[in-house]
Structures are given as C-alpha cells and as structure tokens.
Amino acid sequence: MRLRKEFFSNFNLFFLNLNLSLNLSLEKEFRTRELPENVFCLFIDAYHTSIKDEEIGRVKKAVIYVVVGIDLDGRKSLYGYYIYWGVRK
C-alpha cells in the first residue's frame, strides 16, 4: 500500500508538470509509438475535472485518462493521455 501511495504522489506531481500543449507532430509521434518490450506493468488513472471551454465561454466536465508504465529497471514513463469531454456512462 505504501508503494502505491508513493507512486501516485510522484505520478501526480509529474502529471501536473506535464505541458499538454505539445505541438501536433510531436503529439502524433508520441501517441503512435510502440510499447517497449521491457515494460513490466501499466497503470491507467482517471482525473475528473471541470475545464472552461473558451469557444463557448462555459465550464464543461472532462475526464483525463493517463497511462503510465514501469519497465524492468523500475523507471516510470508516460505512454499516453486521453481527454474526454462530458460525462460518460
């Protein structure tokens, strides 16, 4: 349990510092890369939030999914993030 809390506290700090405004070519390269063979496990986490949509001037609900992997050497890497607008059932 301690390891899990430690992992997610470090993970949350990492995610908050991540700049989601990657340029489109880097984002495409990031999203289409292959998963390395030495990945030991993957964690998928969801963050529910409200984000202001500048186009319509309203606050909308959003869910941000993040995929983090740990390799056989114990290094963590971000393998994907996905943003979904609205509530999904």
Coordinates of C-alpha atoms in Angstrom, one line a residue, residues 13-77:
L13 CA 3.5 15.8 -9.4
F14 CA 4.8 14.5 -12.8
F15 CA 1.4 14.9 -14.4
L16 CA 0.8 18.4 -13.1
N17 CA 4.2 19.5 -14.5
L18 CA 3.4 18.0 -17.9
N19 CA 2.8 20.5 -20.6
L20 CA -0.2 19.2 -22.5
S21 CA 0.2 21.7 -25.3
L22 CA 2.6 19.6 -27.4
N23 CA 2.8 20.6 -31.0
L24 CA 0.8 18.4 -33.3
S25 CA 3.7 16.5 -34.9
L26 CA 5.2 15.6 -31.5
E27 CA 1.8 14.6 -30.2
K28 CA 1.2 12.3 -33.1
E29 CA 4.6 10.7 -32.8
F30 CA 4.0 10.3 -29.0
R31 CA 0.6 8.7 -29.4
T32 CA 1.7 6.3 -32.2
R33 CA 4.9 5.0 -30.7
E34 CA 5.2 1.3 -29.9
L35 CA 5.2 -0.1 -26.4
P36 CA 8.7 -1.2 -25.5
E37 CA 9.3 -4.9 -24.8
N38 CA 10.7 -4.3 -21.3
V39 CA 7.5 -2.7 -19.8
F40 CA 6.6 -4.7 -16.7
C41 CA 3.2 -3.2 -15.9
L42 CA 0.9 -0.3 -16.9
F43 CA -1.3 1.9 -14.7
I44 CA -4.3 3.7 -16.1
D45 CA -5.6 6.5 -13.9
A46 CA -8.5 9.0 -14.5
Y47 CA -8.8 12.5 -13.2
H48 CA -12.3 14.1 -13.3
T49 CA -12.3 17.8 -13.6
S50 CA -14.1 20.9 -15.0
I51 CA -12.4 22.9 -17.7
K52 CA -13.5 26.2 -19.2
D53 CA -14.2 25.9 -22.9
E54 CA -13.0 29.3 -24.3
E55 CA -15.0 28.8 -27.5
I56 CA -18.4 28.7 -25.8
G57 CA -17.4 30.5 -22.6
R58 CA -18.7 27.8 -20.3
V59 CA -17.3 25.3 -17.9
K60 CA -17.5 21.7 -19.1
K61 CA -16.8 18.4 -17.3
A62 CA -13.9 16.4 -18.6
V63 CA -12.0 13.2 -17.8
I64 CA -8.3 12.9 -18.3
Y65 CA -7.0 9.4 -18.6
V66 CA -3.3 8.8 -18.2
V67 CA -1.3 5.6 -19.0
V68 CA 1.9 5.2 -17.1
G69 CA 4.3 2.2 -17.3
I70 CA 7.1 0.8 -15.2
D71 CA 9.9 -1.0 -17.0
L72 CA 12.0 -3.9 -15.7
D73 CA 14.6 -1.4 -14.4
G74 CA 11.9 0.4 -12.3
R75 CA 11.8 3.5 -14.4
K76 CA 8.4 5.2 -15.0
S77 CA 7.3 6.5 -18.3

